[in-house]
Tab-separated table of C-alpha atoms in Angstrom:
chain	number	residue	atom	x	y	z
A	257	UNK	CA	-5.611	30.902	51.088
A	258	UNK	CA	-4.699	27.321	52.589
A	259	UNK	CA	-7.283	25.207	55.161
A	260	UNK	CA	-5.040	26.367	58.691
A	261	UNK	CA	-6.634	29.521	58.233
A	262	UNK	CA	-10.012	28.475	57.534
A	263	UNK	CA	-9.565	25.451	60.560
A	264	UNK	CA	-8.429	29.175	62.297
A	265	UNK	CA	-10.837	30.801	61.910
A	266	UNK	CA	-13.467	27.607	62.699
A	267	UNK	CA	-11.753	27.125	65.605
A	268	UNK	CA	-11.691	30.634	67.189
A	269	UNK	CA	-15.846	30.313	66.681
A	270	UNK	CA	-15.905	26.599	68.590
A	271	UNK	CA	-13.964	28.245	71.642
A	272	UNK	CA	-16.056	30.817	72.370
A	273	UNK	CA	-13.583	33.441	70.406
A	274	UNK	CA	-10.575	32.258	72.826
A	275	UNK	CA	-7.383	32.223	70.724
A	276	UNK	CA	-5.266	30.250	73.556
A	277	UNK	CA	-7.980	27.741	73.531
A	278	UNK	CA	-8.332	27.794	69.588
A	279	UNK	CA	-4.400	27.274	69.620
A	280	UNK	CA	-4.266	24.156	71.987
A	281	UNK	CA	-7.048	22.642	69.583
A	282	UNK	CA	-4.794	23.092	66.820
A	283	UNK	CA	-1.582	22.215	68.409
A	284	UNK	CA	-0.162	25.619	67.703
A	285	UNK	CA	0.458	28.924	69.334
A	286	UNK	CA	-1.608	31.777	69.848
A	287	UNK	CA	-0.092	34.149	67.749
A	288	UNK	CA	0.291	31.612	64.978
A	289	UNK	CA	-3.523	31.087	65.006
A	290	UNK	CA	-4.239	35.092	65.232
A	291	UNK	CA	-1.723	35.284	62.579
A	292	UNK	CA	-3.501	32.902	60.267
A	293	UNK	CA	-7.128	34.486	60.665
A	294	UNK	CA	-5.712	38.269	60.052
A	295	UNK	CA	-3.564	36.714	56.744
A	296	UNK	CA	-6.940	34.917	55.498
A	297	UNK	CA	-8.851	38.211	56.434
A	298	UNK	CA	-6.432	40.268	54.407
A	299	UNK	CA	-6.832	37.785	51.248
A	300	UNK	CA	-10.881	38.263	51.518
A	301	UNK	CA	-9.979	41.883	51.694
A	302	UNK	CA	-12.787	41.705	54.731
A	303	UNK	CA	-13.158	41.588	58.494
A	304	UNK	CA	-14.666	38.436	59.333
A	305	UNK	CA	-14.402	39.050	63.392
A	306	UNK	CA	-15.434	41.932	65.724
A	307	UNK	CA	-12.583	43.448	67.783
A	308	UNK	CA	-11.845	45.186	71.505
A	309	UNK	CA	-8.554	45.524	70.874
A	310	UNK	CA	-6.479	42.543	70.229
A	311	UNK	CA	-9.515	40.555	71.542
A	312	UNK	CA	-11.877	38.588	69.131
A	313	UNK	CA	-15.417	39.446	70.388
A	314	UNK	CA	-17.724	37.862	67.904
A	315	UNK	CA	-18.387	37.577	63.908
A	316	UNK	CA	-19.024	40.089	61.928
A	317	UNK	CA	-22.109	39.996	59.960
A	318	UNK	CA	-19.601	38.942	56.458
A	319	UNK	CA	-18.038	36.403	58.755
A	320	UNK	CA	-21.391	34.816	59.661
A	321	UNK	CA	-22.166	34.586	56.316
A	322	UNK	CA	-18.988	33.239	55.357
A	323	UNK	CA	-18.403	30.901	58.291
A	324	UNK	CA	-20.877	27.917	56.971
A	325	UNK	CA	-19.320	27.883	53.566
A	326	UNK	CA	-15.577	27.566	55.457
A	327	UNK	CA	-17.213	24.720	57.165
A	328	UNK	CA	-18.421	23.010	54.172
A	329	UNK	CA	-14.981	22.804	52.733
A	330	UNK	CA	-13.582	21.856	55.531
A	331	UNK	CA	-15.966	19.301	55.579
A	332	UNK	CA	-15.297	18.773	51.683
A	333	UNK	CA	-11.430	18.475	52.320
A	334	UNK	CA	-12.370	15.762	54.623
A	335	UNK	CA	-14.172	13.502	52.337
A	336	UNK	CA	-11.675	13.941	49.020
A	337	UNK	CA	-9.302	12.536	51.990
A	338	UNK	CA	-11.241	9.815	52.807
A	339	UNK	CA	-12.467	8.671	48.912
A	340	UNK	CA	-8.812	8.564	48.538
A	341	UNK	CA	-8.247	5.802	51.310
A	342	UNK	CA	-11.252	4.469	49.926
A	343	UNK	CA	-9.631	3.237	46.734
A	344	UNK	CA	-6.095	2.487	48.718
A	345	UNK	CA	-7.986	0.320	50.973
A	346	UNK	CA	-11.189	-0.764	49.735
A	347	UNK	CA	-12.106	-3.315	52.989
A	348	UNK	CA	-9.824	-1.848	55.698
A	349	UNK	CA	-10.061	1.052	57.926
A	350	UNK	CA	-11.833	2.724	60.698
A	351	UNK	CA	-15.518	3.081	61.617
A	352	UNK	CA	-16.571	4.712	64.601
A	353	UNK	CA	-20.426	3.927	66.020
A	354	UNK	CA	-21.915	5.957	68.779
A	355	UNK	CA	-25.329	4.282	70.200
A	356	UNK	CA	-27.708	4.290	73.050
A	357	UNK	CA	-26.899	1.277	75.751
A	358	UNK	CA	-30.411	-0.030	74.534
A	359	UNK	CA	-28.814	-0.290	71.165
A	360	UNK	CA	-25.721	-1.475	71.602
A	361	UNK	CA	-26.806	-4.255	74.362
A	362	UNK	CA	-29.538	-5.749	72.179
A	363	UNK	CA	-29.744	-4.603	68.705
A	364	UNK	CA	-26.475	-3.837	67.634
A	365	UNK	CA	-24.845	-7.324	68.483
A	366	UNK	CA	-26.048	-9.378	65.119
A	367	UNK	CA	-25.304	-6.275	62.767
A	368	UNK	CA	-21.516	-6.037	64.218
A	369	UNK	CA	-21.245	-10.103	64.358
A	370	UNK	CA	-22.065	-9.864	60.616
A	371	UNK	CA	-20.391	-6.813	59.509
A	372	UNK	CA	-17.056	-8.424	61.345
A	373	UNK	CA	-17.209	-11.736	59.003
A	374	UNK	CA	-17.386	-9.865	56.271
A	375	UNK	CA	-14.857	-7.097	56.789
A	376	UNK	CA	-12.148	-8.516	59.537
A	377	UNK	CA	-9.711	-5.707	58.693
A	378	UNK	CA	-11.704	-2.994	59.885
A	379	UNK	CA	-11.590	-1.709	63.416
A	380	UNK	CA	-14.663	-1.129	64.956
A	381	UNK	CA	-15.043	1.656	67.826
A	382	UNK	CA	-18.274	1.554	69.711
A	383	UNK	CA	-19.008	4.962	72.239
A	384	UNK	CA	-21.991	4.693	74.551
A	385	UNK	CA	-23.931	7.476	75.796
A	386	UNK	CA	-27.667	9.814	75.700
A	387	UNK	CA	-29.061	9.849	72.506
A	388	UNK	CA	-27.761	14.273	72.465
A	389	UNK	CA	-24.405	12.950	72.812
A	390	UNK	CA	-24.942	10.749	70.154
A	391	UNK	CA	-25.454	13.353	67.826
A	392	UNK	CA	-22.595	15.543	69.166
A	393	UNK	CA	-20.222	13.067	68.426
A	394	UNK	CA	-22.280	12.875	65.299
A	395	UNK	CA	-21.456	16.372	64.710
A	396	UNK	CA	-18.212	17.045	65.710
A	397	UNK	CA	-16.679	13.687	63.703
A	398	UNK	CA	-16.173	11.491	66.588
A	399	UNK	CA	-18.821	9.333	65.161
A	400	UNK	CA	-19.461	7.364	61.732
A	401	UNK	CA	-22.707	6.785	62.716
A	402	UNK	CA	-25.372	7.342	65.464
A	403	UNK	CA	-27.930	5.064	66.541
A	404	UNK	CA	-30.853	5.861	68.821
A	405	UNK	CA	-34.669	6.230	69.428
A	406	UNK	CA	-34.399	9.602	70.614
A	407	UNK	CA	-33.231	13.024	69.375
A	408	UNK	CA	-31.771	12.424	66.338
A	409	UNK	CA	-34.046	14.091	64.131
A	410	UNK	CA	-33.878	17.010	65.890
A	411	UNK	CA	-30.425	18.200	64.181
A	412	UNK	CA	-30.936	19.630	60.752
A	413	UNK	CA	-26.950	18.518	60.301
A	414	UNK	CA	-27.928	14.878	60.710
A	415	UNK	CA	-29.808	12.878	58.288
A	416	UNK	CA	-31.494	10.610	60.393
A	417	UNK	CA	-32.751	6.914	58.448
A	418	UNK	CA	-35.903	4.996	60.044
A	419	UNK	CA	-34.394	1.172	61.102
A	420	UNK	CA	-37.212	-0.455	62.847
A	421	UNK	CA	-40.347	0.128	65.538
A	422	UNK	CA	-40.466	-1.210	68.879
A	423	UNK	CA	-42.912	-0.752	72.000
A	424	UNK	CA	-42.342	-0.862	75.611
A	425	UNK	CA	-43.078	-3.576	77.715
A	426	UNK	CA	-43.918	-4.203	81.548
A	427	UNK	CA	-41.545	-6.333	83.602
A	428	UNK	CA	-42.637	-7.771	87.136
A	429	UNK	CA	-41.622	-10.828	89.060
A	430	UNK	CA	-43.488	-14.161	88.582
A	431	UNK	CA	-46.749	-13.453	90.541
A	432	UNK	CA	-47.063	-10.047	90.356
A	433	UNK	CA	-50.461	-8.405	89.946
A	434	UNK	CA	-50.282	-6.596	87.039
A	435	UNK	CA	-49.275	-9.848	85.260
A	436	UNK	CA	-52.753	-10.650	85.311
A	437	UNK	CA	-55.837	-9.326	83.487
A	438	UNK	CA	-55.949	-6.068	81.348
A	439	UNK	CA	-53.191	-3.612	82.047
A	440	UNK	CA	-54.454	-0.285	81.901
A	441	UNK	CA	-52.418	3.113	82.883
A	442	UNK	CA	-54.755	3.527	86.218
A	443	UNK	CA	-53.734	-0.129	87.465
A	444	UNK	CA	-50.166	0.574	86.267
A	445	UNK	CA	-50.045	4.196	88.047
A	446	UNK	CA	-51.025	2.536	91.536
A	447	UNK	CA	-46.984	1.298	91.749
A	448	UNK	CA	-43.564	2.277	91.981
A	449	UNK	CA	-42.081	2.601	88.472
A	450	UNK	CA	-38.483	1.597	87.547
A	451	UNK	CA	-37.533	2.894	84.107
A	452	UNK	CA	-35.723	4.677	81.643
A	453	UNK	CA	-33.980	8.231	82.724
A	454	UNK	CA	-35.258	11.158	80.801
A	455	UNK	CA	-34.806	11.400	76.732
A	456	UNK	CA	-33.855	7.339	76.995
A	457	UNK	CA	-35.969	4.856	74.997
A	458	UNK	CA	-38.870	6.118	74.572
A	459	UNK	CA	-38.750	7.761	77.452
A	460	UNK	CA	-41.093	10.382	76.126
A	461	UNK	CA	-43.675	8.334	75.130
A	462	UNK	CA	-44.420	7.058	78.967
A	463	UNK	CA	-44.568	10.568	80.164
A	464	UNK	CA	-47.108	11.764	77.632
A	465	UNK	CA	-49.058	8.635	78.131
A	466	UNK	CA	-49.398	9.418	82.554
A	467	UNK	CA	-50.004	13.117	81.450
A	468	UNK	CA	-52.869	12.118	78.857
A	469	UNK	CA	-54.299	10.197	81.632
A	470	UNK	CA	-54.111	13.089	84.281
A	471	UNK	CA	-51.842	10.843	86.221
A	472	UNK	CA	-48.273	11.039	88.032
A	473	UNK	CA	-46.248	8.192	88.292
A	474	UNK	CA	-44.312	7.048	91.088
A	475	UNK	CA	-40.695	6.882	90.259
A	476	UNK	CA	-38.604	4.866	92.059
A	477	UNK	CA	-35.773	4.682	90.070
A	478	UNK	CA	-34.495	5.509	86.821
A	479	UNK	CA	-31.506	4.594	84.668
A	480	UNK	CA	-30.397	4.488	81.024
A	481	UNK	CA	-29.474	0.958	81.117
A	482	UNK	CA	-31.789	-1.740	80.813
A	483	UNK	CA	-30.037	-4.268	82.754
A	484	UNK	CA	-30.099	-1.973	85.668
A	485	UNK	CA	-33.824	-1.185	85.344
A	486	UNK	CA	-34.275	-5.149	85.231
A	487	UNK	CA	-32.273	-5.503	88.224
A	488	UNK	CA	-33.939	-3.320	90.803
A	489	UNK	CA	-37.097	-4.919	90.027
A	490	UNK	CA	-36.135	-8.078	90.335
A	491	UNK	CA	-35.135	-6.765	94.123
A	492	UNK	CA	-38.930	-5.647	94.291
A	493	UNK	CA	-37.988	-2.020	94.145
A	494	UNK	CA	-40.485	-1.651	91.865
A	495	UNK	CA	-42.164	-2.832	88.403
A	496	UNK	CA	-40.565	-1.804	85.257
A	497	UNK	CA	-41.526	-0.526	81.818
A	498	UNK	CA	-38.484	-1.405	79.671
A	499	UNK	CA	-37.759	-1.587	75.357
A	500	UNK	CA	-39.400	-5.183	74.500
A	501	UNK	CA	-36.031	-6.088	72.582
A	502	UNK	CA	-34.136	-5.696	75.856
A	503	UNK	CA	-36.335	-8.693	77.721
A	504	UNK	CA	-35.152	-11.555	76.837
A	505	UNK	CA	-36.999	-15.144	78.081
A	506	UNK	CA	-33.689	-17.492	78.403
A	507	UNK	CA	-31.892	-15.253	80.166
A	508	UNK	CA	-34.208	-13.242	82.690
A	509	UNK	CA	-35.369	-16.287	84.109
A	510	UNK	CA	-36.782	-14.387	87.234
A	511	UNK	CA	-38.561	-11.575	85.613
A	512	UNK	CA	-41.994	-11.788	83.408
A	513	UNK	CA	-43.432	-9.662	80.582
A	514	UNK	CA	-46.393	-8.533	79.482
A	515	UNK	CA	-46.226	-6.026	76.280
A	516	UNK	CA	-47.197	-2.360	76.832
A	517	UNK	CA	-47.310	-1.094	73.381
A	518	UNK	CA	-50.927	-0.134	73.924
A	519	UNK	CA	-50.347	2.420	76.475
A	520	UNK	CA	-47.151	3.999	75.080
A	521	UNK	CA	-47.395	3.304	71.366
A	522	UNK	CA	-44.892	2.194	68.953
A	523	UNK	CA	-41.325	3.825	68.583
A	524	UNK	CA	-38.987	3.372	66.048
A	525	UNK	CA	-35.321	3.508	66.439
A	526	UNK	CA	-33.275	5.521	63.872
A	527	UNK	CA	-29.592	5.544	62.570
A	528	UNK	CA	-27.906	8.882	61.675
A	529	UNK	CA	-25.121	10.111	59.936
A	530	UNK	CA	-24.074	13.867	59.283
A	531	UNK	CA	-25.064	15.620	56.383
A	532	UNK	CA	-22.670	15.511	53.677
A	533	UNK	CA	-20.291	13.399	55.231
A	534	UNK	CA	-18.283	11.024	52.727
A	535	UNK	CA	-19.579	6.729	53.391
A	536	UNK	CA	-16.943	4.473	52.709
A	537	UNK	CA	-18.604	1.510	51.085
A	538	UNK	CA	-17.920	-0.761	54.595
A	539	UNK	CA	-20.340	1.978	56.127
A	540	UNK	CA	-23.229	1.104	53.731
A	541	UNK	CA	-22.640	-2.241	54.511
A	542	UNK	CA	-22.734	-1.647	58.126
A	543	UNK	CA	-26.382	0.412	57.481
A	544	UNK	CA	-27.604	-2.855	55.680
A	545	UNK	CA	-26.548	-5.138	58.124
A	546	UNK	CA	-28.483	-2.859	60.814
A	547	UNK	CA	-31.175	-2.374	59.154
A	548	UNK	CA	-31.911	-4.363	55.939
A	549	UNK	CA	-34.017	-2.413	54.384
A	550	UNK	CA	-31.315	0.704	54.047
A	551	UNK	CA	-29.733	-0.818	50.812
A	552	UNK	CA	-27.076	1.853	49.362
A	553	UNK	CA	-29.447	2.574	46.732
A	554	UNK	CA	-32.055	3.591	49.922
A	555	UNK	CA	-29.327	5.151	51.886
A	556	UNK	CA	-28.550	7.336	48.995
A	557	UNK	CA	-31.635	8.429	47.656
A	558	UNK	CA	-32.517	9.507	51.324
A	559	UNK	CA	-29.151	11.652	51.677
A	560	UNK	CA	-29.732	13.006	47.998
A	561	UNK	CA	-33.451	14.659	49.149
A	562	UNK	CA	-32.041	15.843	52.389
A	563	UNK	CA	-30.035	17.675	50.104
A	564	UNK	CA	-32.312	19.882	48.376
A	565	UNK	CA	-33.428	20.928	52.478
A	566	UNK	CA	-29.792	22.554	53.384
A	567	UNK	CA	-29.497	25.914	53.922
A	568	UNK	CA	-28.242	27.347	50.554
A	569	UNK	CA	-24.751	29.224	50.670
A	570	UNK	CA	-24.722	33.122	50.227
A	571	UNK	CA	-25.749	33.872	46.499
A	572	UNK	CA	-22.836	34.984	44.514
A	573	UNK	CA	-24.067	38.450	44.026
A	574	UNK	CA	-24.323	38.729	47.999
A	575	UNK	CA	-20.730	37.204	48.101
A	576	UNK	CA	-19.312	39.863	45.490
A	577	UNK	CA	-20.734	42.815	47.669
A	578	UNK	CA	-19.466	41.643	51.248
A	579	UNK	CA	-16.031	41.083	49.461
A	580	UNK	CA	-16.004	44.228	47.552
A	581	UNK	CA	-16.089	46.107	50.915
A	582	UNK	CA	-13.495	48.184	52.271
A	583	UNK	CA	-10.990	45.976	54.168
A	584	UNK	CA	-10.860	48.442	57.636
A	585	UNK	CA	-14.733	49.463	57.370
A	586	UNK	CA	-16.023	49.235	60.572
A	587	UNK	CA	-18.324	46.037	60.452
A	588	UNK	CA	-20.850	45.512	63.410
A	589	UNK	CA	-21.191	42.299	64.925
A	590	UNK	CA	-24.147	40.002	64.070
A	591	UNK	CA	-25.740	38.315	67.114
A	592	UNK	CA	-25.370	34.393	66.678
């Protein structure tokens, strides 16, 4: 048994059961990769994939069991690798952060400024996109770690950490009505809206709070960057409802604010890494410089009770039986 057959075999399932595709992923040929799943199927002395011929059409029902523990040592082999650099290169390396354009505009400058002085011989990456790619890139090891308000908790392979709250605030040139006295959903409702796309900053929140209220807002525009939301409103488009943290006095000189947290509630923004993934010690210190109270202590005692909520492996006894079984027996495919 070596890992190109288990990467094989993961591969074939992340293509859809394509074997040309699956090959091209692993820089190898097609028959190389059909070779290595039929040589690792042997060894188990099991099927672990339906057939129409030479055609993989799905998992069988051993292979679905077996697929998540071939995952979790490939994810294993992973993190021996990097706690080996770890100890090579205790303050160099790599680290990869994916992160909203909210984030990365207007929260994430001070944590990188301060994470750079302190480690200058690590490369920092920084990806932008929706809070679901996020976690994708999350998930499939493009990312260290994932920051947004959004969506992150919604993947049992993430553990997602609480970094701060935040509320929503109104932005209208100087003048501007709703500037002025109480601001209520029914005043706010009576105007064009310029604001975050959907499953953006809080985005959520504002919906629920129109459809508590039995009212439809007007949507002018929407975007998932702030600074675009700002500037269609300064052009009168529109009044917008933006994250407070991305108003900021100095600089948007021709804009006012007036905070909105009452109508929408408070949100809090949350950093995520993936389950079981080995964190250099650079990457705690990252965490803490984010978010100060996510010590390594804190960081740790949250990924050691996620733990205890992962879906267990097959029991041994379960193993045993699947393995025991005759290597041709016809096997019908599981649905997945």
């Amino acid at each position: 048994m070596n890992f190109q057959q288990l990467r094989s075999v993961r591969e074939a399932v992340r293509c859809g059961f394509n074997l040309t595709e699956a090959a091209q992923v692993l820089h190898t040929s097609q028959p190389g990769v059909s070779r290595q799943i039929r040589e690792l199927e042997d060894e188990l002395g099991i099927a672990l994939f339906a057939r129409l011929g030479k055609r993989l059409t799905g998992l069988t029902a051993p292979g679905d069991h077996l697929l998540p523990i071939i995952e979790r040592v490939l994810l294993e082999s992973r993190n021996l690798r990097q706690a080996g650099q770890e100890f090579l290169a205790q303050e160099e390396g790599y680290l990869s952060i994916a992160a909203t354009h909210s984030q990365a505009r207007y929260a994430l400058p001070v944590a990188v400024q301060e994470f750079r002085r302190r480690f200058p011989n690590v490369r920092l990456h920084l990806h932008q996109g929706s809070p679901k790619q996020i976690a994708q890139m999350l998930l499939e090891g493009e990312a260290d770690v994932g920051i947004a308000t959004e969506a992150l908790s919604d993947y049992p392979q993430l553990v997602a950490l609480p970094c701060y709250r935040w509320t929503h605030s109104l932005i209208a040139p100087p003048g501007h009505a709703l500037l002025e006295g109480p601001l209520t959903i029914e005043r706010l409702a009576a105007y064009p809206l310029v604001t975050y796309d959907s499953g953006f900053t809080g985005r959520t929140r504002i919906d629920l709070a129109f459809a508590a209220a039995g009212l439809k807002p007007d949507l002018a525009i929407t975007a998932m960057d702030a600074d675009v939301i700002k500037t269609y409103v300064e052009l009168g488009i529109g009044v917008g409802i933006v994250a407070n943290v991305a108003f900021e006095a100095e600089r948007d000189t021709r804009l006012r604010a007036v905070d909105a947290g009452h109508l929408f509630g408070i949100n809090q923004t949350k950093l995520a890494v993936r389950r079981g993934v080995y964190l250099r010690a650079y990457v705690y210190a990252f965490i803490e410089a984010f978010a100060p109270t996510l010590t390594r202590a804190a960081v740790d005692e949250e990924l050691g009770g996620s733990a205890a909520e992962e879906p267990e492996a097959l029991p041994a006894a379960a193993l045993a039986q699947l393995l025991a079984q005759a290597p041709n027996a016809a096997i019908a495919p599981q649905t997945r």
